[in-house]
Short mmCIF file of C-alpha atoms in Angstrom, two decimals:
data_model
loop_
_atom_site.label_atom_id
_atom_site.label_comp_id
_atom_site.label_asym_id
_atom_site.label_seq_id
_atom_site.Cartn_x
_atom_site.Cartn_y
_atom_site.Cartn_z
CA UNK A 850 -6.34 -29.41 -8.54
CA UNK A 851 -3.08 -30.43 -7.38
CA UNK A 852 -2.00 -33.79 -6.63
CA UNK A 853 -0.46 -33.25 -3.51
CA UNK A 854 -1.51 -30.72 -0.50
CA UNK A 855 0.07 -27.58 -0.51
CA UNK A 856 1.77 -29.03 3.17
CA UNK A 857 4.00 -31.14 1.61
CA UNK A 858 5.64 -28.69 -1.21
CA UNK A 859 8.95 -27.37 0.15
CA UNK A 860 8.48 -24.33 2.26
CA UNK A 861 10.46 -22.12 0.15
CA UNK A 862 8.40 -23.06 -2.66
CA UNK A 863 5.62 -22.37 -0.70
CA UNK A 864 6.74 -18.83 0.59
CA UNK A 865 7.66 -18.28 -3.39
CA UNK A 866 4.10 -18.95 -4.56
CA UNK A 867 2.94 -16.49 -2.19
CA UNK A 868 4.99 -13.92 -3.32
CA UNK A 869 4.34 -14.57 -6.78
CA UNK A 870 0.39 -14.45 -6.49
CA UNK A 871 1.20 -11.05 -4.43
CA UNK A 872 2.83 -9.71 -7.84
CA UNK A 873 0.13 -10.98 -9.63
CA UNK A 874 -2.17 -9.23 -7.69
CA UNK A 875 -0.14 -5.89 -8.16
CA UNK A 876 0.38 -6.04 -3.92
CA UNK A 877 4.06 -5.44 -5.15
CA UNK A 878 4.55 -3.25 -8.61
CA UNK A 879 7.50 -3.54 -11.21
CA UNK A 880 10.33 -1.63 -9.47
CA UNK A 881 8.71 -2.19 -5.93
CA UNK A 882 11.28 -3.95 -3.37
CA UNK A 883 9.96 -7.32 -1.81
CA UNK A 884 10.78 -8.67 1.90
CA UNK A 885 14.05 -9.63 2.37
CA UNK A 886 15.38 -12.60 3.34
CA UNK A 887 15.60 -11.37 7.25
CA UNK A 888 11.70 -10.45 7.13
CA UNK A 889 10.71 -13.95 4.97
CA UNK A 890 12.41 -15.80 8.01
CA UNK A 891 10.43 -15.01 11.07
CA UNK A 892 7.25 -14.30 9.12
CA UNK A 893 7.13 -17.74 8.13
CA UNK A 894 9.15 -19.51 11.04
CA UNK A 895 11.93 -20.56 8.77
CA UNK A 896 15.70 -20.21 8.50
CA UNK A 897 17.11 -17.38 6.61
CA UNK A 898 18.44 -19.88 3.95
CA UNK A 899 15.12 -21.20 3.28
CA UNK A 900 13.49 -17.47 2.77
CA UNK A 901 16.66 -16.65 0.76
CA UNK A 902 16.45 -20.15 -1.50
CA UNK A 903 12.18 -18.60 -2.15
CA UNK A 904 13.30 -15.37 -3.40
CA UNK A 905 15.66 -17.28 -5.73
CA UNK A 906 12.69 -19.03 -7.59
CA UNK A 907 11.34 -15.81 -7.71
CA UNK A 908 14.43 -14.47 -10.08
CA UNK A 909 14.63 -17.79 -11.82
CA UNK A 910 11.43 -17.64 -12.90
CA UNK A 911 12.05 -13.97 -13.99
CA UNK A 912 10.00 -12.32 -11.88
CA UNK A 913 12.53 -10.61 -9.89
CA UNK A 914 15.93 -9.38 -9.60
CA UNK A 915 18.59 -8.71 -7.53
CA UNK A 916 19.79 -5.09 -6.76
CA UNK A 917 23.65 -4.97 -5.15
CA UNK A 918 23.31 -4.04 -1.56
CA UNK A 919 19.79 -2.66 -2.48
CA UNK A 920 17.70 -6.43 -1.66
CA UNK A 921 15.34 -8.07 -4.29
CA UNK A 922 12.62 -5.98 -6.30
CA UNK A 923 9.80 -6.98 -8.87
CA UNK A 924 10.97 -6.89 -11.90
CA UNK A 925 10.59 -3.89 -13.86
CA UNK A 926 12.32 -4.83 -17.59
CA UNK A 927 9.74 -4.71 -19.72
CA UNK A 928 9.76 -8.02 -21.91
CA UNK A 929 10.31 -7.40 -26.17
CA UNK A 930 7.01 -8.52 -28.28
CA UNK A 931 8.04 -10.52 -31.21
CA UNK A 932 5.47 -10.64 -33.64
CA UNK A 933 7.07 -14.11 -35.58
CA UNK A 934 4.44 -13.46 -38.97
CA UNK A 935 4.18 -9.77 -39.48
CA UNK A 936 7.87 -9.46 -38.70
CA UNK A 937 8.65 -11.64 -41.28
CA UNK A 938 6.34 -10.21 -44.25
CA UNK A 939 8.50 -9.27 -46.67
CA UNK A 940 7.24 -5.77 -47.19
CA UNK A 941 9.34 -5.85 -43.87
CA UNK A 942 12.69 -6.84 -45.65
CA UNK A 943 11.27 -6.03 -48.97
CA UNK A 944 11.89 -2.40 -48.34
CA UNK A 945 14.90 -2.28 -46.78
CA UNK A 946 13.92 -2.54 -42.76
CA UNK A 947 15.79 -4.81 -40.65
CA UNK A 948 13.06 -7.53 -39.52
CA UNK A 949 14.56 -6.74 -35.98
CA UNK A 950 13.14 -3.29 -36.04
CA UNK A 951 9.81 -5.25 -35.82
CA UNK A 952 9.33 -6.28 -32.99
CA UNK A 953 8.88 -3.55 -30.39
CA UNK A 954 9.63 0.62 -30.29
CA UNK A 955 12.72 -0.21 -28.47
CA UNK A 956 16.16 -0.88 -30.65
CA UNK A 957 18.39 -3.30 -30.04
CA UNK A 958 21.63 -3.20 -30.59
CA UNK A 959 24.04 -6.06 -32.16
CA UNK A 960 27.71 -7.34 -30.98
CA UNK A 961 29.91 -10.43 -30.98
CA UNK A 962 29.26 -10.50 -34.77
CA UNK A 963 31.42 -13.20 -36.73
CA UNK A 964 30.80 -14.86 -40.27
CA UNK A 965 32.64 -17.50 -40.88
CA UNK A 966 33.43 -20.27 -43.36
CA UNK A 967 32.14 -23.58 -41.38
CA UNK A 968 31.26 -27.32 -41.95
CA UNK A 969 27.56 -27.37 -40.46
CA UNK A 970 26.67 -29.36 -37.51
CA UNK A 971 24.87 -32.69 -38.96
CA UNK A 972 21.20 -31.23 -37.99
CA UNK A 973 21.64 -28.03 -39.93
CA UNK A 974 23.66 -29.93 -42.99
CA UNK A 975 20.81 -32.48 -43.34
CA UNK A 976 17.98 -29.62 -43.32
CA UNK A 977 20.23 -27.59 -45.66
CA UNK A 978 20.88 -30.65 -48.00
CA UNK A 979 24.72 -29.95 -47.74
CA UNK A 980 26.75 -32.73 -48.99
CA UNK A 981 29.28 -34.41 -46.38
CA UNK A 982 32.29 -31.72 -48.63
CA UNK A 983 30.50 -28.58 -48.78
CA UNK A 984 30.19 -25.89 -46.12
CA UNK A 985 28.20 -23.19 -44.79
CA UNK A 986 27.92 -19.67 -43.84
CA UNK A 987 27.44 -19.31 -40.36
CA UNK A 988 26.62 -15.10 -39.08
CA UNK A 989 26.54 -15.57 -35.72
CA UNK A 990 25.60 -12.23 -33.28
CA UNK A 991 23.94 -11.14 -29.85
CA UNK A 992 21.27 -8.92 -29.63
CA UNK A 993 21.23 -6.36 -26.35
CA UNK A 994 18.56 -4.21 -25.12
CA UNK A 995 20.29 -1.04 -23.82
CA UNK A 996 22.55 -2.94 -22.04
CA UNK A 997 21.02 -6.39 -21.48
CA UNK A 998 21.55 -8.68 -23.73
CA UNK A 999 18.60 -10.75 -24.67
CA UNK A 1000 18.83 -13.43 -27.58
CA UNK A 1001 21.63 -15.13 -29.06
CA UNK A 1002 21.47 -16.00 -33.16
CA UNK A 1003 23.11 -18.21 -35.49
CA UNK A 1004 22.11 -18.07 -39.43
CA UNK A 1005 23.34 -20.83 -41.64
CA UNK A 1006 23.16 -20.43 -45.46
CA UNK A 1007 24.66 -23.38 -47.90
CA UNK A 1008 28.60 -21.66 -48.90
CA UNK A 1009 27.95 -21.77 -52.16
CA UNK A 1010 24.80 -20.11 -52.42
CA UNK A 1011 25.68 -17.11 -51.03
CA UNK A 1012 29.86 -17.00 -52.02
CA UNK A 1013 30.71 -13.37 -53.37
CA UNK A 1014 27.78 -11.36 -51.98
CA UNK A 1015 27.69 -9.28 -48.80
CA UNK A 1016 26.02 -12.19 -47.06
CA UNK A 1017 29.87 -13.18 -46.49
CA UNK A 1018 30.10 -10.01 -44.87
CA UNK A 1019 29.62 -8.80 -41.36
CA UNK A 1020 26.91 -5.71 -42.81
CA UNK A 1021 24.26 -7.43 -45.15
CA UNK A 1022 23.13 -3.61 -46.04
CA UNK A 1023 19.75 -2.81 -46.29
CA UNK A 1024 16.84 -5.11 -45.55
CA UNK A 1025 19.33 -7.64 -44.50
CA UNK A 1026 20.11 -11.40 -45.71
CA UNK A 1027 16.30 -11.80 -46.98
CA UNK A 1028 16.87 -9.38 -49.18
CA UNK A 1029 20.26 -10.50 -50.92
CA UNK A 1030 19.20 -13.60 -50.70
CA UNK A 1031 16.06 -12.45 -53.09
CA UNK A 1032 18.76 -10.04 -55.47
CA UNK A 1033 20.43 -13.94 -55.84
CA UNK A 1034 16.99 -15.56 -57.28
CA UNK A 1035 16.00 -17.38 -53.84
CA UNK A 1036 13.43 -14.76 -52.34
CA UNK A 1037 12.27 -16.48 -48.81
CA UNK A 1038 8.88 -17.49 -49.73
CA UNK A 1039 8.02 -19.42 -46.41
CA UNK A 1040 9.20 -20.28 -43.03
CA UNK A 1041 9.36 -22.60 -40.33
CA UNK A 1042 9.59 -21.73 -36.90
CA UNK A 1043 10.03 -24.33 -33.78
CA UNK A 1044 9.93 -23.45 -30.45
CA UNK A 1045 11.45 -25.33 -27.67
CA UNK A 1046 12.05 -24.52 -23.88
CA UNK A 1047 14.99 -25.51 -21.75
CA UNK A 1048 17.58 -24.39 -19.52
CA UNK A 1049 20.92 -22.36 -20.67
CA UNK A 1050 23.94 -24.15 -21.48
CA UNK A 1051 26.78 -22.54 -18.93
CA UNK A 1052 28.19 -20.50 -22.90
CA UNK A 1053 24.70 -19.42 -23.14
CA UNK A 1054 24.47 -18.35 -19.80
CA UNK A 1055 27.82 -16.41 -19.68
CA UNK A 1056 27.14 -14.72 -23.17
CA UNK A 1057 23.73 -13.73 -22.37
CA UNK A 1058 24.38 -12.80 -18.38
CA UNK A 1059 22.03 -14.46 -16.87
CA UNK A 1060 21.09 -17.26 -14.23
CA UNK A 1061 21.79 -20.69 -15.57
CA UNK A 1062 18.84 -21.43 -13.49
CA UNK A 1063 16.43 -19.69 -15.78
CA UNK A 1064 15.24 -21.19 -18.78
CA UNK A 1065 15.73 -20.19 -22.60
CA UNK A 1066 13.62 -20.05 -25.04
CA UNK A 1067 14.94 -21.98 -28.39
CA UNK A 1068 13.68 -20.88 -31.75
CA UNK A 1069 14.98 -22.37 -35.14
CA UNK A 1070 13.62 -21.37 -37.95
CA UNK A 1071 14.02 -22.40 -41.61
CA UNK A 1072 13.35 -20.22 -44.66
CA UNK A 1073 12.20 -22.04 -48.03
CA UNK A 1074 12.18 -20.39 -51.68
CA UNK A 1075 9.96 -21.25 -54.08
CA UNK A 1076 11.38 -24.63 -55.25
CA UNK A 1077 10.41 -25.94 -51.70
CA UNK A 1078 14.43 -25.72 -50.44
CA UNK A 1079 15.66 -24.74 -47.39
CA UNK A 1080 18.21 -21.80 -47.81
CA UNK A 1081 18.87 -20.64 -44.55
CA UNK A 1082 18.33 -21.89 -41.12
CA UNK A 1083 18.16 -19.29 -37.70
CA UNK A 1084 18.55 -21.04 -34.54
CA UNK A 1085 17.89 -18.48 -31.78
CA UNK A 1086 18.84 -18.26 -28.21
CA UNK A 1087 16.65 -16.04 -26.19
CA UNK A 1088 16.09 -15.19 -22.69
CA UNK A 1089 13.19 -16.61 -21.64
CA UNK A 1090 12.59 -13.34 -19.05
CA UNK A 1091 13.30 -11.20 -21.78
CA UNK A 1092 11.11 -12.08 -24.52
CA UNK A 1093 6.79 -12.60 -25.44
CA UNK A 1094 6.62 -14.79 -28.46
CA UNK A 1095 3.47 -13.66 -30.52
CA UNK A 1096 2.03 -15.18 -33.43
CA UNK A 1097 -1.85 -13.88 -34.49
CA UNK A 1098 -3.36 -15.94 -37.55
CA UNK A 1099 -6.45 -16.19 -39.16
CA UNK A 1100 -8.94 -19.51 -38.35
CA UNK B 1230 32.02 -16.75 -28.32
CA UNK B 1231 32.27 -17.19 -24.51
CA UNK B 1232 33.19 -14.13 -22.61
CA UNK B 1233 34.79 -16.37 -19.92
CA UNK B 1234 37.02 -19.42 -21.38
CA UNK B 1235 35.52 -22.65 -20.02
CA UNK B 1236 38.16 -23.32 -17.78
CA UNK B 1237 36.28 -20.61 -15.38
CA UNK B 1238 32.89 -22.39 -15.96
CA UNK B 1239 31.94 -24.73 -12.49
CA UNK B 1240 33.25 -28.06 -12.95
CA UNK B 1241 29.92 -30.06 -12.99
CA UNK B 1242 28.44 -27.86 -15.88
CA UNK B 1243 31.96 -28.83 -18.29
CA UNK B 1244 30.61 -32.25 -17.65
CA UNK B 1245 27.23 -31.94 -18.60
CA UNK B 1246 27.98 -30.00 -21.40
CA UNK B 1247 30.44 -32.24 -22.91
CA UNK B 1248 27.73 -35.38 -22.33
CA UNK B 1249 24.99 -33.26 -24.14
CA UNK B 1250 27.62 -32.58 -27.11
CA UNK B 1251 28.10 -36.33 -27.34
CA UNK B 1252 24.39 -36.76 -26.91
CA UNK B 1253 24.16 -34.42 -29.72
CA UNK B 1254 26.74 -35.94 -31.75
CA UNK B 1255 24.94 -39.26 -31.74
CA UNK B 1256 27.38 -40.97 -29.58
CA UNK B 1257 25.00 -42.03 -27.01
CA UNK B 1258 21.49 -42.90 -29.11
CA UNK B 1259 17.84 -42.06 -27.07
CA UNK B 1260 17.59 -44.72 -25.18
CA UNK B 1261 20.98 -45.96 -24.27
CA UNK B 1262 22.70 -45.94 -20.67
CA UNK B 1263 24.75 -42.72 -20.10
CA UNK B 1264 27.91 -43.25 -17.93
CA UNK B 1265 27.11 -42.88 -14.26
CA UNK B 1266 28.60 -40.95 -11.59
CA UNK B 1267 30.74 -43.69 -10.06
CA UNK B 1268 32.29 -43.68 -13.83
CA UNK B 1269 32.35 -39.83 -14.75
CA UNK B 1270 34.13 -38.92 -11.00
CA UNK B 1271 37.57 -40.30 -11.20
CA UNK B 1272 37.70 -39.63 -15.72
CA UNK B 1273 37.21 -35.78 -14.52
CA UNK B 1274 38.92 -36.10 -11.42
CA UNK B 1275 35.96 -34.97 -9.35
CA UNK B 1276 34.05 -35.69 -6.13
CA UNK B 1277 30.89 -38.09 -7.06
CA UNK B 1278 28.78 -35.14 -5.41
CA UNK B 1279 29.92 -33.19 -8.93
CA UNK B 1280 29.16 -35.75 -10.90
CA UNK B 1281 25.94 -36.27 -10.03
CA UNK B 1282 25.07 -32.86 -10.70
CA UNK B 1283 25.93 -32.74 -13.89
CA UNK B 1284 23.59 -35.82 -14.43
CA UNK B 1285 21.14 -33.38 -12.35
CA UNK B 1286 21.73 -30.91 -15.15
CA UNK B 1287 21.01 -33.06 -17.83
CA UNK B 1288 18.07 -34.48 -16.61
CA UNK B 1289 16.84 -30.73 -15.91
CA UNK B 1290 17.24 -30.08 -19.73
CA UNK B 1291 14.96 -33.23 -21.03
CA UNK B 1292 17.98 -34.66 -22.66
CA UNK B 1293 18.27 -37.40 -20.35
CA UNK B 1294 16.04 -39.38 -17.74
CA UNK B 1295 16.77 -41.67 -14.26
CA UNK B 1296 15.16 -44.97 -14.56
CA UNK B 1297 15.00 -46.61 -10.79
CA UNK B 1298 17.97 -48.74 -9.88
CA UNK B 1299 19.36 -48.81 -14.01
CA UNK B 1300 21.02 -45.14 -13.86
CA UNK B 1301 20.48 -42.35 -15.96
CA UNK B 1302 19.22 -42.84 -19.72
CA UNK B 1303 19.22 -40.73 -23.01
CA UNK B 1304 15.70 -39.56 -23.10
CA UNK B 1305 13.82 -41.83 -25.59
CA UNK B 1306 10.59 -39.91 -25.74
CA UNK B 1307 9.56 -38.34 -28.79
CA UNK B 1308 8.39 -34.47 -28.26
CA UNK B 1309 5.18 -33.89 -29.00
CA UNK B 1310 5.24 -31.93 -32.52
CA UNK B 1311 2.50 -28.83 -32.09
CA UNK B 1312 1.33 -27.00 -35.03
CA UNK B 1313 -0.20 -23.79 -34.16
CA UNK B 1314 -1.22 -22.68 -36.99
CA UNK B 1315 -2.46 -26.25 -38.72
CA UNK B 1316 -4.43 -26.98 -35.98
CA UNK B 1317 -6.70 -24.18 -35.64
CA UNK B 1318 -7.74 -24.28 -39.05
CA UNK B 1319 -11.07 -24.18 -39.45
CA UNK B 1320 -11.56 -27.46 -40.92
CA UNK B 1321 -10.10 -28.98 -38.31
CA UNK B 1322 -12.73 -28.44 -35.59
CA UNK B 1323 -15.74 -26.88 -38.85
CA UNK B 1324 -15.98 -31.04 -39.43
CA UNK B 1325 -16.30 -32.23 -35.61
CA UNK B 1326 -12.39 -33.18 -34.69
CA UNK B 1327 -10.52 -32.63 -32.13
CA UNK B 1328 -8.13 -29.70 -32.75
CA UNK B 1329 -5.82 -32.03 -30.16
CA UNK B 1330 -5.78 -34.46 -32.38
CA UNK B 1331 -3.91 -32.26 -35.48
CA UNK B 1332 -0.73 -32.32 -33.18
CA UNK B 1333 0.53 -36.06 -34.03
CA UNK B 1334 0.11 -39.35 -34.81
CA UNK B 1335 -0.22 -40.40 -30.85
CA UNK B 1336 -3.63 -39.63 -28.88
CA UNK B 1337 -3.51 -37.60 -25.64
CA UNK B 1338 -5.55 -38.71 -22.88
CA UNK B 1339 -7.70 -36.49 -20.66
CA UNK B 1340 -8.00 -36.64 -16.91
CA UNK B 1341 -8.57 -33.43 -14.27
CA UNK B 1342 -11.27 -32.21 -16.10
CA UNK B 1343 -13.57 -29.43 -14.51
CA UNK B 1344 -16.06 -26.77 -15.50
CA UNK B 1345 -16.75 -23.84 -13.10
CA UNK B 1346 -18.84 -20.34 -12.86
CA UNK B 1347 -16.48 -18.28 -11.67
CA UNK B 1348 -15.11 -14.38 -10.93
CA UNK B 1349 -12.24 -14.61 -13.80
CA UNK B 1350 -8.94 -13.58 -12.68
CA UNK B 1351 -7.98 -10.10 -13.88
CA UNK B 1352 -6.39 -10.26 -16.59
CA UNK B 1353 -8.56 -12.79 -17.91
CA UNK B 1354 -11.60 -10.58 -17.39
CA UNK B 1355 -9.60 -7.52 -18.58
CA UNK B 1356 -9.30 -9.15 -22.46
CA UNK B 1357 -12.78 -10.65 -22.30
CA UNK B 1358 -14.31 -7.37 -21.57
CA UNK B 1359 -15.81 -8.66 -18.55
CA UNK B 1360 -17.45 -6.59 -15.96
CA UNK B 1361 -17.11 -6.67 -12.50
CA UNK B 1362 -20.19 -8.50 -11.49
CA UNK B 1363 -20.19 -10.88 -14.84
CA UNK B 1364 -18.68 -14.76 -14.19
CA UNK B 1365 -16.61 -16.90 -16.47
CA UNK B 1366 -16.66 -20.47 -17.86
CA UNK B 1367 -13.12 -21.94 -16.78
CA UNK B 1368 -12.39 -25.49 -18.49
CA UNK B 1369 -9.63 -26.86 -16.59
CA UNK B 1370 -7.85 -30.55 -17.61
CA UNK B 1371 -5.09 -31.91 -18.10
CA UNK B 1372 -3.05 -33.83 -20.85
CA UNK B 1373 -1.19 -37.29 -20.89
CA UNK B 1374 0.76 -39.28 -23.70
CA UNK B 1375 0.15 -42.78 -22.12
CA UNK B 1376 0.80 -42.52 -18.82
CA UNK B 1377 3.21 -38.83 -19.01
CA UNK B 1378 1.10 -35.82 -18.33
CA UNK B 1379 2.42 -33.64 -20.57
CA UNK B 1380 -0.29 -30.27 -20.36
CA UNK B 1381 -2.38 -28.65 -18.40
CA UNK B 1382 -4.92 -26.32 -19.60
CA UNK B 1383 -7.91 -23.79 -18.67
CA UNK B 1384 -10.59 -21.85 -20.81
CA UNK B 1385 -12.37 -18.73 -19.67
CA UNK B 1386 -15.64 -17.81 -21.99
CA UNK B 1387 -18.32 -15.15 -20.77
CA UNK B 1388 -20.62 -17.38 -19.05
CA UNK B 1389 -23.52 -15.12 -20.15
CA UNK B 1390 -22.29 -16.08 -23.81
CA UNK B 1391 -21.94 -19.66 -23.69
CA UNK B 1392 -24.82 -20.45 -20.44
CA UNK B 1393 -26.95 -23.16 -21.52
CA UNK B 1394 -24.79 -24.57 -24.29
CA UNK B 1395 -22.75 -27.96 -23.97
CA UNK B 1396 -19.37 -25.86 -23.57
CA UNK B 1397 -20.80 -25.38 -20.00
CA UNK B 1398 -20.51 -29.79 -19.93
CA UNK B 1399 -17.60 -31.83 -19.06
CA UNK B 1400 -18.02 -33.07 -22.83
CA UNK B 1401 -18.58 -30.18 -25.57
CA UNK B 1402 -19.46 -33.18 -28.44
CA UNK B 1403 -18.25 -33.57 -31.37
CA UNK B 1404 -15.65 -30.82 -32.71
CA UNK B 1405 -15.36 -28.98 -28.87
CA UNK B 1406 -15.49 -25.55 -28.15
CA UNK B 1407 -15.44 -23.81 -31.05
CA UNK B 1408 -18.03 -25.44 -33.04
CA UNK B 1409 -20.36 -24.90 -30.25
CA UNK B 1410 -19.49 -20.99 -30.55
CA UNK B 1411 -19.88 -21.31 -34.01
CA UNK B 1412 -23.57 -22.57 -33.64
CA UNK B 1413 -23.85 -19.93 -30.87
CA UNK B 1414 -23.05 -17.25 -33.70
CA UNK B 1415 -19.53 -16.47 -32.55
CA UNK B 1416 -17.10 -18.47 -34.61
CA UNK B 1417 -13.83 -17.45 -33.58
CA UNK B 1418 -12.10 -16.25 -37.11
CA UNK B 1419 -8.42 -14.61 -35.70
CA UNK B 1420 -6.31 -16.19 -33.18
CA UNK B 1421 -3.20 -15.23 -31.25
CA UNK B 1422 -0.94 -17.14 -29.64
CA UNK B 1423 1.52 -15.21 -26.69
CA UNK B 1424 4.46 -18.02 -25.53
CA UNK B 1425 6.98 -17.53 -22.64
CA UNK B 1426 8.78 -19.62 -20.82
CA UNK B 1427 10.13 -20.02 -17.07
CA UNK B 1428 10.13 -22.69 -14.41
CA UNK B 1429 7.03 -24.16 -13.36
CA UNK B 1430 5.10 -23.49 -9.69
CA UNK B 1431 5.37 -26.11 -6.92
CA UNK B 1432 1.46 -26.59 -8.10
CA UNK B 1433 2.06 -27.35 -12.22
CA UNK B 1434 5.25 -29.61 -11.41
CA UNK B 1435 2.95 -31.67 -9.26
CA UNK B 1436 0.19 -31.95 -11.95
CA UNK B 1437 2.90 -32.41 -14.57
CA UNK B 1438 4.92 -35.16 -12.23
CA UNK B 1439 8.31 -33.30 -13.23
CA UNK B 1440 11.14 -31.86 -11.80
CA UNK B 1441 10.34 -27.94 -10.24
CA UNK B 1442 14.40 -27.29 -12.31
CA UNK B 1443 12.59 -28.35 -15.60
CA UNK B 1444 11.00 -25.62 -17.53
CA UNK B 1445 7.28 -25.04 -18.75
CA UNK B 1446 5.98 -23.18 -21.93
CA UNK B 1447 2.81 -21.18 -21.13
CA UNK B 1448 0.97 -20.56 -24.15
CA UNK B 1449 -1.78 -18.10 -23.38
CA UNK B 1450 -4.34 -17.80 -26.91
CA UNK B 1451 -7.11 -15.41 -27.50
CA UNK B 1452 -9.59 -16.22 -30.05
CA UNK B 1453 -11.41 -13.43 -31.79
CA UNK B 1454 -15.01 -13.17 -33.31
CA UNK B 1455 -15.39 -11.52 -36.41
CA UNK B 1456 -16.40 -8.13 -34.70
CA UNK B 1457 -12.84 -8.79 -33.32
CA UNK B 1458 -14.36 -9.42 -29.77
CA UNK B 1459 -12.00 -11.88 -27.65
CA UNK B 1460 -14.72 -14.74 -26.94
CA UNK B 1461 -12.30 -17.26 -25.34
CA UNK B 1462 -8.83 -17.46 -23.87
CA UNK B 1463 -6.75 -20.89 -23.31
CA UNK B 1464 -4.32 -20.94 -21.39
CA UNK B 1465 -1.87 -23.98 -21.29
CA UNK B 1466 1.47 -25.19 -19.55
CA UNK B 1467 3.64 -27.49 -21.35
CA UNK B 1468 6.20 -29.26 -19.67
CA UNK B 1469 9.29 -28.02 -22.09
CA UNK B 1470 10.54 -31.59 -22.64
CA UNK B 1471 7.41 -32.87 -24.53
CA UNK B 1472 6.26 -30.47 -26.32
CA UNK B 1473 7.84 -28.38 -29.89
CA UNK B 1474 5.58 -25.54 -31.13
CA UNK B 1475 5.95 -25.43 -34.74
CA UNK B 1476 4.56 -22.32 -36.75
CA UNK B 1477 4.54 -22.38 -40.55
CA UNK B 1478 3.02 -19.38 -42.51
CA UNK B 1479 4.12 -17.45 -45.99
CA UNK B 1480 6.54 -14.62 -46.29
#
């Protein structure tokens, strides 16, 4: 039940509800164009600024996107399913797979890699029980699908931990930094992962192309070994249109 | 790495995001007065206008809030820690409490509440198996911390399976829905939990009092019966600024 009558919403956000219940209906398809602006406008009896400022909920929220010169059509991108347990199994990384490679049938594909030398930012030096000398190992990448990019990642791992082996490198080789990480005695046994929403940062925006009107989704997660210590910490940047989080569990 | 230096980046967004790194940095604590836009307009050299929409920004993100008359505030309120995996245990709800209670240490408040026979909407009835003539039990209600609503929520159950039993009630007693389908023979043993996130309808920002620019979580969870039959699905929208999901499992 809503608090207030529909009358007093704004009327674009009025005109974008009513478009978005028509895609949820299947009235317009993925790939199907919707009314312009110019057809929104008398339809509803508004200006053309107001039908325009409704169809531009409609791609913040994801739901549709622009087309140069073409108008504004339900959006046909297919979002990525990532499975956060099975993904993370370590018959995944155990055996060589990328844990990537879980999540759908479609491959992404990596750049803007870097690994660097750093002094952690104060959150991940506290989780990683770095004292106020010692750094970490930050990999940093993007992940694209075809040629969208969808999710932004930074791994941290304490400097020392890691120093010598092809974590320090940009290619981890097979299986990835889980499985050096287990070759150097500190196997991932468990893991963390905490999900927060909000909107992009103008980098985050730029790097991952997008709207800094639509929201991201924030994932950090924290891999323990067996003594209980955190090892490596993931904080993920992903594009909130892009991506289905999934995580199935027993009662 | 940016692929456009800042310097490109629209003046009100530098602002915000050098106020969130000092946020960050601990140089303004949760709580404390942020500098206002009669203040941040001549430091950056900017029209107030600009400087009020960075503040716009910030407030859009959850990391900062506008108290009447007093200016605009670090945001003081703790998120709402949600464990996903804890809190469907079945000893959480197998003993009679209230899986909303394995979240924190602070009580949420119900209001909003309704329970309706109706025609599901598709893909609600699609998962459930439902046919086309067959109803569903929709729980609606809504979520506060003190006086903040904070979620809004609706279950769908096969009427036919539930008809007659308290989940058809305003109050389900002791332990809620799914120790009454465990007494009805259908204890739900496998869950899964599907997130996105995007910006919220003119219709959830009004039950959630927030801003339309703030993002929700939707969390939509199917729980299965042993015969791996989907007997209930919750669907739930989380304003992003109260709420972190937390999942913890084993590699």
């Amino acid at each position: 039940m809503p608090d207030k009558p529909g009358a007093e919403r704004p009327k674009y956000q009025r005109i974008a509800d009513d478009l978005k219940a028509a895609i949820e209906a299947g009235e317009y398809e993925p790939g199907d164009r919707l009314p312009g602006e110019n057809a929104l406008a008398p339809q509803y009896g508004v200006a053309v600024m107001t039908a325009r400022q409704a169809l531009r909920v409609l791609k913040n929220q994801g739901l549709a996107e622009s087309r140069k010169g073409a108008g504004v059509f339900v959006q046909a991108f297919r979002p990525i399913r990532r499975r956060g347990i099975q993904r993370l199994a370590q018959d995944q990384w155990g055996t060589g797979r990328s844990i990537w490679d879980a999540d759908d049938d479609r491959t992404l594909s990596v750049d803007q890699v870097s690994v660097e030398e750093v002094t952690a930012p104060p959150h991940i030096a506290d989780v990683l029980g770095l004292t106020s000398s010692a750094t970490a190992c930050a990999r940093s990448r993007r992940y694209s699908l075809a040629e969208r990019p969808v999710m932004l990642a930074v791994a941290y791992l304490p400097y020392d931990l890691v120093a010598g082996s092809a974590i320090t490198r940009p290619d981890t080789g097979p299986g990835g930094i889980y499985a050096r990480l287990a070759e150097l005695g500190h196997a991932p046994v468990h893991f963390r992962e905490e999900i927060r929403g909000r909107l992009p940062t103008s980098d985050e925006a730029d790097r991952l192309g997008m709207s800094a009107e639509r929201p991201v989704l924030k994932i950090c997660r924290t891999a323990f070994s067996t003594d209980g210590r955190a090892i490596e910490i993931q904080e993920m940047t992903l594009d909130s249109a892009s991506y289905v989080l999934d995580y199935e569990f027993d009662a």
